[in-house]
Short mmCIF file of N, CA, C and O and ligand atoms in Angstrom, two decimals:
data_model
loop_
_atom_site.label_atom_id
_atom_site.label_comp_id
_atom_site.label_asym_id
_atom_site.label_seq_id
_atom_site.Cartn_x
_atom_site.Cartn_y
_atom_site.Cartn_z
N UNK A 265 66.18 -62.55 192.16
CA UNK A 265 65.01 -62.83 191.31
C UNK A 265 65.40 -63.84 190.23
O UNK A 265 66.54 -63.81 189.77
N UNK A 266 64.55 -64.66 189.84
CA UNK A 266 64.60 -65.82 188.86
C UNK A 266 65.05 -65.00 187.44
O UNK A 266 64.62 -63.95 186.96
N UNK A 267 65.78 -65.65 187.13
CA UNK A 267 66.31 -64.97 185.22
C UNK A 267 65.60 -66.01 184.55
O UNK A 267 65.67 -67.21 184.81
N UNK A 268 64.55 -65.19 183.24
CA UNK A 268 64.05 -66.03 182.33
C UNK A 268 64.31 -65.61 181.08
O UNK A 268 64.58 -64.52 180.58
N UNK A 269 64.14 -67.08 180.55
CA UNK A 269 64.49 -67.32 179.26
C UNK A 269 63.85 -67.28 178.03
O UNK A 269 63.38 -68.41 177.90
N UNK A 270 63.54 -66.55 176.97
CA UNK A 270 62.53 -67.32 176.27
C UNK A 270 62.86 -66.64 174.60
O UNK A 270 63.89 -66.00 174.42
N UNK A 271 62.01 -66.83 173.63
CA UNK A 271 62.16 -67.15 172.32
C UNK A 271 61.19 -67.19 171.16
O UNK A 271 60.31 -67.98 171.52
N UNK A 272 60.93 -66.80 170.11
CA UNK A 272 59.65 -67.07 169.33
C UNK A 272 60.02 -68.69 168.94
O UNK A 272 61.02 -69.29 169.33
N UNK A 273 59.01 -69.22 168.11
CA UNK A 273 59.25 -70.62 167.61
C UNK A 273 60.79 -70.72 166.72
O UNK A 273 61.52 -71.70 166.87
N UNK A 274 61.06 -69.86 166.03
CA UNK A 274 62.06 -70.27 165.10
C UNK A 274 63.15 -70.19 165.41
O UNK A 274 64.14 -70.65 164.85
N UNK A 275 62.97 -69.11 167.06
CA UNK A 275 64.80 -68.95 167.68
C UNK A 275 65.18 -67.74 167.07
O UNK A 275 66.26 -67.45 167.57
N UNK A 276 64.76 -66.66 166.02
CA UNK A 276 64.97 -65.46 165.43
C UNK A 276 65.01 -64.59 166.06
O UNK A 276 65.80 -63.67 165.84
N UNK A 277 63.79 -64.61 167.51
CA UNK A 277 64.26 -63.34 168.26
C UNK A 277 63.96 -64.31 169.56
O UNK A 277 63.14 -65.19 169.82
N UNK A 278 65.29 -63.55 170.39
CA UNK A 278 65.13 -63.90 171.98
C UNK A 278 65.41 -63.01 172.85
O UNK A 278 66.15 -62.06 172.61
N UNK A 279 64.82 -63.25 174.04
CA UNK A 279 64.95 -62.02 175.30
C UNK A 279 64.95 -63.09 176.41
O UNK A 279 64.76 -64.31 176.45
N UNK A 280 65.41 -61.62 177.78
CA UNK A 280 65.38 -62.30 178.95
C UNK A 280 65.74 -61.20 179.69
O UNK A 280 66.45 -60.26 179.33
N UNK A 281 65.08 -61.43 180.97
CA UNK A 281 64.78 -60.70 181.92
C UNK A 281 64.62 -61.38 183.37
O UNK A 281 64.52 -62.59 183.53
N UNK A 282 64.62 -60.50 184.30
CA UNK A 282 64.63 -60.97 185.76
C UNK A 282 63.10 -59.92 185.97
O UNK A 282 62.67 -58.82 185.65
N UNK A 283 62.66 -61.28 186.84
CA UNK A 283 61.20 -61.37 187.53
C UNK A 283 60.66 -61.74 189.04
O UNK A 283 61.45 -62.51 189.60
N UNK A 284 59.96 -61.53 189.53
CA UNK A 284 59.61 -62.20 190.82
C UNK A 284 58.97 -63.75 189.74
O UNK A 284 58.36 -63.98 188.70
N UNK A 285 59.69 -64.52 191.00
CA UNK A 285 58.78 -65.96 190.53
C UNK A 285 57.35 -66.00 189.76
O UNK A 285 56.32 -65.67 190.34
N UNK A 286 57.38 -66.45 188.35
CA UNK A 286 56.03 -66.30 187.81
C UNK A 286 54.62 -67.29 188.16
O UNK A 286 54.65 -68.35 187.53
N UNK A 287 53.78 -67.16 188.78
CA UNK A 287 52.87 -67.91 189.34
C UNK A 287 51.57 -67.47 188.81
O UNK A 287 50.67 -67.76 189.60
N UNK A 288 51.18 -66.91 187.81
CA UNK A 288 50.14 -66.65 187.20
C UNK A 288 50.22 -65.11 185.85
O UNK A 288 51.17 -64.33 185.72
N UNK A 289 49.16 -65.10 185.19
CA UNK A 289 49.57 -64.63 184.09
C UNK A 289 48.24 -63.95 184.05
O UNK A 289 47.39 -64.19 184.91
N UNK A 290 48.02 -62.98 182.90
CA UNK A 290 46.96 -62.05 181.88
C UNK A 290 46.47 -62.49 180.65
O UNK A 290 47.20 -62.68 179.68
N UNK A 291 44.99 -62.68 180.64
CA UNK A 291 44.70 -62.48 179.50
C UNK A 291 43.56 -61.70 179.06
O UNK A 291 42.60 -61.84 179.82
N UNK A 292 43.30 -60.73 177.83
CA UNK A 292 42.54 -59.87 177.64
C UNK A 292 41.94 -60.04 176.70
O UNK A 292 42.18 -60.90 175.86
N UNK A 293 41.07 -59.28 176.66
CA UNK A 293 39.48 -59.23 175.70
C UNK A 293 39.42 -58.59 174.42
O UNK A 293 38.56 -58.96 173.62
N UNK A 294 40.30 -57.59 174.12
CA UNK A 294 40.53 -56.79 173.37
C UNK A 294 40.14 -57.90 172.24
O UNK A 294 39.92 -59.10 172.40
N UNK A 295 40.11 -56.57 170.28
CA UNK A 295 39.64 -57.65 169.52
C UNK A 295 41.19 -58.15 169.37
O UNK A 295 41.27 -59.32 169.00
N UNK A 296 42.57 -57.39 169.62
CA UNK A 296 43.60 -58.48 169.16
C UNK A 296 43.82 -59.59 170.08
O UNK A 296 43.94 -60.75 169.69
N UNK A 297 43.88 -59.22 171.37
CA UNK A 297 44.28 -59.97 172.44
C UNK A 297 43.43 -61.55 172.14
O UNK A 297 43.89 -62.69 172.13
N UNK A 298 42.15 -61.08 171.93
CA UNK A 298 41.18 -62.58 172.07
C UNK A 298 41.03 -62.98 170.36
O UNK A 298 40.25 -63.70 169.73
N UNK A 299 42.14 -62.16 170.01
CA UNK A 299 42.45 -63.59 168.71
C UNK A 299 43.72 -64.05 168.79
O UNK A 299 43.84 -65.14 168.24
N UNK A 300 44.79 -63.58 169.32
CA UNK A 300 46.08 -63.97 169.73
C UNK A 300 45.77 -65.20 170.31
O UNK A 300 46.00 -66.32 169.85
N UNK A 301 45.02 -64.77 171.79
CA UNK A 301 45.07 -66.13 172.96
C UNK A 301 46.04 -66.11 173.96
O UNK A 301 45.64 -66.65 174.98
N UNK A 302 47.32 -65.60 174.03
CA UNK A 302 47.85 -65.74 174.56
C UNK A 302 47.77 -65.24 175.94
O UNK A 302 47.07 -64.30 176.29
N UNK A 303 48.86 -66.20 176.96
CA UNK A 303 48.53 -65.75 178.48
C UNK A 303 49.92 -64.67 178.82
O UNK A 303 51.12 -64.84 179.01
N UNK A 304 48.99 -63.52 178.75
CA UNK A 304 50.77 -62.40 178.80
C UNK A 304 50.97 -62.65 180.64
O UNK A 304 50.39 -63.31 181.50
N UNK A 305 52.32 -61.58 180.58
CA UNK A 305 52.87 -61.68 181.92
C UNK A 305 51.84 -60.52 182.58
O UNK A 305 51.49 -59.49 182.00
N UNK A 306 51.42 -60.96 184.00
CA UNK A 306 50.86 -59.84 184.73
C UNK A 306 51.16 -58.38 185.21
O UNK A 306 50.47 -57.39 185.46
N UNK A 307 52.49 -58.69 185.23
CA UNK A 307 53.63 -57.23 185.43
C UNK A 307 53.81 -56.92 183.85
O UNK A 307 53.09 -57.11 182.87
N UNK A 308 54.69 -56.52 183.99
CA UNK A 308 55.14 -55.13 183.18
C UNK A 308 56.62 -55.01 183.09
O UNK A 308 57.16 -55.36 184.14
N UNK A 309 57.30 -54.69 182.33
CA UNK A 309 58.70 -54.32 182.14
C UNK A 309 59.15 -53.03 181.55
O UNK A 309 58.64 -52.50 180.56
N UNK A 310 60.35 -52.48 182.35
CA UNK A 310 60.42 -51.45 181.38
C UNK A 310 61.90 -51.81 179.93
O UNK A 310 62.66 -52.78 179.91
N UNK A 311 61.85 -50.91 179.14
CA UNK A 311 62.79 -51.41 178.09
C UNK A 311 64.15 -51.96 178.63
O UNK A 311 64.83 -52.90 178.21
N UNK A 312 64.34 -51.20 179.59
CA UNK A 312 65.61 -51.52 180.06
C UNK A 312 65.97 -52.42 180.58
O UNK A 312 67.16 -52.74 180.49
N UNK A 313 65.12 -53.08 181.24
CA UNK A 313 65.12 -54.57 181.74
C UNK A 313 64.03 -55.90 181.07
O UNK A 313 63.24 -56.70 181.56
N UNK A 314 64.53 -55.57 179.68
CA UNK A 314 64.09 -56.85 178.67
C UNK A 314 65.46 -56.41 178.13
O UNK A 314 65.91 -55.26 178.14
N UNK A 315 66.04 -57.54 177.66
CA UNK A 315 67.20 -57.80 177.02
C UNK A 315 66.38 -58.70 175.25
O UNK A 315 66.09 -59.89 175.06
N UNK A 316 66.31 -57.91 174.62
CA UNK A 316 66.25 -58.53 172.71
C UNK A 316 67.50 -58.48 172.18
O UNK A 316 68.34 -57.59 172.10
N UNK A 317 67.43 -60.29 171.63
CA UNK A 317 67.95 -60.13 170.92
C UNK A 317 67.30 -60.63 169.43
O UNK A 317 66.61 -61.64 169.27
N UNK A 318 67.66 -59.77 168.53
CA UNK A 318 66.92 -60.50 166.92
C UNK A 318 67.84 -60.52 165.68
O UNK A 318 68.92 -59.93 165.80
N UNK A 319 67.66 -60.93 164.88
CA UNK A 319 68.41 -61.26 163.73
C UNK A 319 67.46 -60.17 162.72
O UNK A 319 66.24 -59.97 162.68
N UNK A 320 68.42 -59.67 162.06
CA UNK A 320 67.56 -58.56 160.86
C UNK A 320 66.72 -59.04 160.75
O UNK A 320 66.64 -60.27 160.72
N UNK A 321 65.78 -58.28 160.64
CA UNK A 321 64.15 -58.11 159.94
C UNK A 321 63.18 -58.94 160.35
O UNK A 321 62.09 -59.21 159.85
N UNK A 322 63.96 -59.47 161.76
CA UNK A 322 63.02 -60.53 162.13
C UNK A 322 62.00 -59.79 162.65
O UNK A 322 60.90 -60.15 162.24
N UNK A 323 61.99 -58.77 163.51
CA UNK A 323 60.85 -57.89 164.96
C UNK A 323 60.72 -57.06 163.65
O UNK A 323 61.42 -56.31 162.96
N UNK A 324 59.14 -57.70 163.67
CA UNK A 324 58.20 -56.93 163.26
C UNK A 324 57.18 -56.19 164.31
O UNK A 324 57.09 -56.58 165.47
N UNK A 325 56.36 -54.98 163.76
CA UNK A 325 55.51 -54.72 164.65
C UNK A 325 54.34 -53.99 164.09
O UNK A 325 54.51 -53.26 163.11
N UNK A 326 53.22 -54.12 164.61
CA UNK A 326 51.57 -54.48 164.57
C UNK A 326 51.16 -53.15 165.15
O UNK A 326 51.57 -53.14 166.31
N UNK A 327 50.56 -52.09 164.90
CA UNK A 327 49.69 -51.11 165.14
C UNK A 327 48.93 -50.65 165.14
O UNK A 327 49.37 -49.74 164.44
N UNK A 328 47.42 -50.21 165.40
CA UNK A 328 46.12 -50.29 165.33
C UNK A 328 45.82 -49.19 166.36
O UNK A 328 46.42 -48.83 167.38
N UNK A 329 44.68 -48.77 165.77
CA UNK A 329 43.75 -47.85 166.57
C UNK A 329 44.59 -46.52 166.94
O UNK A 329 44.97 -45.78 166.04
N UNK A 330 44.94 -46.16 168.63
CA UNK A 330 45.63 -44.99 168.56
C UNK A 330 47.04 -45.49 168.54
O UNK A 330 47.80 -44.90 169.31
N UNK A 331 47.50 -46.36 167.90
CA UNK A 331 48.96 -46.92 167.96
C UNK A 331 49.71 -46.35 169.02
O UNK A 331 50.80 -45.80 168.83
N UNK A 332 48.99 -46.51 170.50
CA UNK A 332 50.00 -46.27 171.52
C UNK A 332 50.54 -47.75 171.75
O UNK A 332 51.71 -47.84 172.12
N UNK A 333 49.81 -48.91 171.57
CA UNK A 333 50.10 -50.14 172.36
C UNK A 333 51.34 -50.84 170.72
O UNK A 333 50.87 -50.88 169.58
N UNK A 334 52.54 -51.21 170.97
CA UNK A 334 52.89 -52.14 170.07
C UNK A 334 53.20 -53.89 169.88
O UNK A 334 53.99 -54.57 170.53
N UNK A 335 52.61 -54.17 169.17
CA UNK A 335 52.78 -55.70 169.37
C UNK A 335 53.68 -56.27 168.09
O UNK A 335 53.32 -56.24 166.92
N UNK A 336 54.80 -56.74 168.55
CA UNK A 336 55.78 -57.26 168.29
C UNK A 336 55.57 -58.92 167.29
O UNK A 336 55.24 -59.97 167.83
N UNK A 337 55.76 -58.83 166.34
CA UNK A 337 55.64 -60.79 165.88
C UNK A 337 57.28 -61.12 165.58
O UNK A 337 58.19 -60.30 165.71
N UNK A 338 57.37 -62.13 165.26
CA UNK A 338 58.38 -62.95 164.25
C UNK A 338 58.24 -63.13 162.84
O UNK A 338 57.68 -64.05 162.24
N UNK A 339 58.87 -62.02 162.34
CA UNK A 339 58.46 -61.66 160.62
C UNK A 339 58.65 -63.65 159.70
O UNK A 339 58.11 -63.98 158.64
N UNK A 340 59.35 -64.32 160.37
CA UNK A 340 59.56 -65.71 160.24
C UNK A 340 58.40 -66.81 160.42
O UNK A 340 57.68 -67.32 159.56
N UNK A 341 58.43 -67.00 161.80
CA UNK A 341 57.62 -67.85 162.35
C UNK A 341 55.75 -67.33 162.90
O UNK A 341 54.80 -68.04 163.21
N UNK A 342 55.89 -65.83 162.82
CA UNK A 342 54.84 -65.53 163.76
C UNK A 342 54.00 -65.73 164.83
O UNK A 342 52.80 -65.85 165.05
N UNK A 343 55.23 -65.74 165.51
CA UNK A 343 54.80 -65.77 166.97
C UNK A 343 55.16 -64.53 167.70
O UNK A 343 56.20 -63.94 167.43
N UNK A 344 54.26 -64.07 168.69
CA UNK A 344 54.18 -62.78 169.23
C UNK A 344 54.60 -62.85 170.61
O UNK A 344 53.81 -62.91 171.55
N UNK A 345 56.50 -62.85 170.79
CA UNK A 345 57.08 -62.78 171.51
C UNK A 345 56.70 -61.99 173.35
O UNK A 345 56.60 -62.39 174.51
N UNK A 346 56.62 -60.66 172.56
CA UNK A 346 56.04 -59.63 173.76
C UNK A 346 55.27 -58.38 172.92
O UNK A 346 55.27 -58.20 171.70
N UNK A 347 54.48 -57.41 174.17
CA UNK A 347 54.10 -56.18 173.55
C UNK A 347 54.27 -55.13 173.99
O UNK A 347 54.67 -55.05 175.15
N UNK A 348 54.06 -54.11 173.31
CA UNK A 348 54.52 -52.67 174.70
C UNK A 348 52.84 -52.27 174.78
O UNK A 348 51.98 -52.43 173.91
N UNK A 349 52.70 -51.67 176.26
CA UNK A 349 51.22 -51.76 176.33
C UNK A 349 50.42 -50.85 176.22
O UNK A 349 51.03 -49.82 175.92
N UNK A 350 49.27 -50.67 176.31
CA UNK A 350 48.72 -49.59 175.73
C UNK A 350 48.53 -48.76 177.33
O UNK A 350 48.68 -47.57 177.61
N UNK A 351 48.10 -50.03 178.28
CA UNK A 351 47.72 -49.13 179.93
C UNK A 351 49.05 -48.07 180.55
O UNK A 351 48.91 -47.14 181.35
N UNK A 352 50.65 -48.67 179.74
CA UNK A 352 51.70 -48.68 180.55
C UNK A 352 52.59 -48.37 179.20
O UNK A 352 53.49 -49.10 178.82
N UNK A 353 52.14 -47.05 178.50
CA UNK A 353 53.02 -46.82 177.20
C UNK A 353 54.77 -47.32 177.66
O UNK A 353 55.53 -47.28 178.63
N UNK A 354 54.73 -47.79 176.25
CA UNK A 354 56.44 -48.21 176.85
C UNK A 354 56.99 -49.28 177.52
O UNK A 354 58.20 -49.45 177.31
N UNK A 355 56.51 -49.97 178.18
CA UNK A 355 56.38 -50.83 178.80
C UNK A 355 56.07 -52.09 178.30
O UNK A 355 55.08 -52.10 177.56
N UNK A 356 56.58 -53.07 178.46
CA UNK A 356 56.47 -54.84 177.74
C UNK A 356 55.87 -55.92 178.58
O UNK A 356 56.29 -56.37 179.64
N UNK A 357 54.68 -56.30 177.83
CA UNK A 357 54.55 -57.41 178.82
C UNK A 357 55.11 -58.89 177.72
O UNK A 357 55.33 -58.79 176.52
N UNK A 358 55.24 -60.09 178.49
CA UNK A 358 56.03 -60.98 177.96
C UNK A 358 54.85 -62.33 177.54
O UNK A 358 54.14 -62.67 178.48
N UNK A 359 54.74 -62.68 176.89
CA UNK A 359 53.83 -63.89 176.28
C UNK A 359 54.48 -65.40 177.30
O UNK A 359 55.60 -65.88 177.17
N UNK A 360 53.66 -65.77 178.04
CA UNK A 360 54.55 -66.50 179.04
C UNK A 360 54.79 -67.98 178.66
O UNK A 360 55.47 -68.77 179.33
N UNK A 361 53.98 -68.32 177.19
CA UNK A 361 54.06 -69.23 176.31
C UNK A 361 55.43 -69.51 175.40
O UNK A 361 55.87 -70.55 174.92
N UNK A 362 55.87 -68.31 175.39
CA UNK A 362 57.65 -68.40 174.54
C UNK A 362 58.73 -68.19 175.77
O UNK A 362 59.79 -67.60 175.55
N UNK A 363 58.31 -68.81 177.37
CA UNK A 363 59.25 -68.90 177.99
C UNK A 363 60.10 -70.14 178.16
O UNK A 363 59.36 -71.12 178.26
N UNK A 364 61.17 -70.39 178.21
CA UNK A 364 61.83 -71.61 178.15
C UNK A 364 61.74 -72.48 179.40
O UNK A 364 62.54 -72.52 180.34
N UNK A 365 60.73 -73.10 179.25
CA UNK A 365 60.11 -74.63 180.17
C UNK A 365 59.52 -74.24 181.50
O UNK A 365 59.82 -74.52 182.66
N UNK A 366 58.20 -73.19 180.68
CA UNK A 366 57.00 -72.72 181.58
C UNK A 366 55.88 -73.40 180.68
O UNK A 366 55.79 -73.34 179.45
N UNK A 367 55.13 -74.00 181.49
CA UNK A 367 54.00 -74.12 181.12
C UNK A 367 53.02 -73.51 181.29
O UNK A 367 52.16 -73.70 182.16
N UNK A 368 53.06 -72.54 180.26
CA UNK A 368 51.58 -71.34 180.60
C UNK A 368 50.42 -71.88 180.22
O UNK A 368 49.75 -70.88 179.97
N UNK A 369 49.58 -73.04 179.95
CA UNK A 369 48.76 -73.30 180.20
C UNK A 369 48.27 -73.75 181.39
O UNK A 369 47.05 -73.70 181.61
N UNK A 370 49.27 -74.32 182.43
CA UNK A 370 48.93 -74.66 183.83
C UNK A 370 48.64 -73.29 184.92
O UNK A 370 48.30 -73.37 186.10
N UNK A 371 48.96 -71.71 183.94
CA UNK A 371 48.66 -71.15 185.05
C UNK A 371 47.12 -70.33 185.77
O UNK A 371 46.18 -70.93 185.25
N UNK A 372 46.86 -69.81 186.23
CA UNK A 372 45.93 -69.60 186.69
C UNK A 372 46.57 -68.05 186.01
O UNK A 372 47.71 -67.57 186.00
N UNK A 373 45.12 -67.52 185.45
CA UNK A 373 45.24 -65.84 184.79
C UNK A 373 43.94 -65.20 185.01
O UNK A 373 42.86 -65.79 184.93
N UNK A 374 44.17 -63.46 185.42
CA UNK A 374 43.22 -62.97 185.37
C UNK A 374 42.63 -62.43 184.38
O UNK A 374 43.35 -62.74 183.43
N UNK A 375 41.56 -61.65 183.87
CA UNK A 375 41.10 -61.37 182.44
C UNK A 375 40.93 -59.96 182.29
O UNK A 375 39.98 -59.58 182.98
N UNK A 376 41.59 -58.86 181.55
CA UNK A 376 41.33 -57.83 181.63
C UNK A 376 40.58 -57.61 180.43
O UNK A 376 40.77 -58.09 179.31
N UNK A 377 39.59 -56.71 180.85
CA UNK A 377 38.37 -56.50 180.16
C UNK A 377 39.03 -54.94 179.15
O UNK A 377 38.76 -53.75 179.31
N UNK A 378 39.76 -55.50 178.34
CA UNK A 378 40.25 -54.54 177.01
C UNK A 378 39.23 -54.24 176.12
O UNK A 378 39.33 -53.25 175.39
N UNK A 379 38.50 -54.80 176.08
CA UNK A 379 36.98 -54.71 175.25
C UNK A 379 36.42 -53.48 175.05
O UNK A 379 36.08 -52.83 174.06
N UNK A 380 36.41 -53.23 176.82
CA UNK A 380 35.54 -52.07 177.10
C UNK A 380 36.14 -50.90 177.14
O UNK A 380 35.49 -49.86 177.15
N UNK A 381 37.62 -50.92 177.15
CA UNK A 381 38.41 -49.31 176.73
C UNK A 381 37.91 -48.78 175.73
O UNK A 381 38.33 -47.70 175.32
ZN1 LIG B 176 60.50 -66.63 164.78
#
């Protein structure tokens, strides 16, 4: 499986993980998701296979509603690396925009209707 690379803007926190080839991505409705924007990964990870690394106090994290889902920023730059999810407690999906030389705007994504949970 492909090993990827990736990073918030400032380089403060980075991870990486092995994936099936990424060929399309997620994006959701929710009120955070559709102010974020971002195109997350369609799978799922478990902790054990995301590798973080961060520099003190950089991983911050964002909680709302029944704070099962956590979303992760860059206490620095604020950018929202990955999240753990709310469908798949525990579990990370990856922002496919802080991957190192993916262009997640070229991909084709489906839309999950988070709205309506
Ligand atoms: Zn940062």
């Amino acid at each position: 499986m492909p090993q990827y690379k990736g990073s918030c803007h400032c380089g403060a926190i980075k991870f990486e993980f092995s994936a099936p080839t990424i060929e399309s991505g997620l994006r959701c409705n929710c009120s955070i998701c559709q102010r974020k924007g971002a195109i997350m990964s369609a799978f799922t990870l478990a902790p054990s296979d995301l590798l973080i690394t961060a520099t003190p106090d950089s991983l911050s994290t964002y909680e709302f509603g029944s704070h099962i889902a956590k979303h992760h920023f860059c206490s620095k730059c604020g950018i929202y690396p990955f999240h753990q999810t709310m469908r798949k407690p525990g579990r990370y999906r990856i922002n496919l925009g802080c991957i190192e030389g993916m262009d997640s705007s070229s991909l084709p994504f489906q839309v999950y209707d988070g709205a309506s949970i």
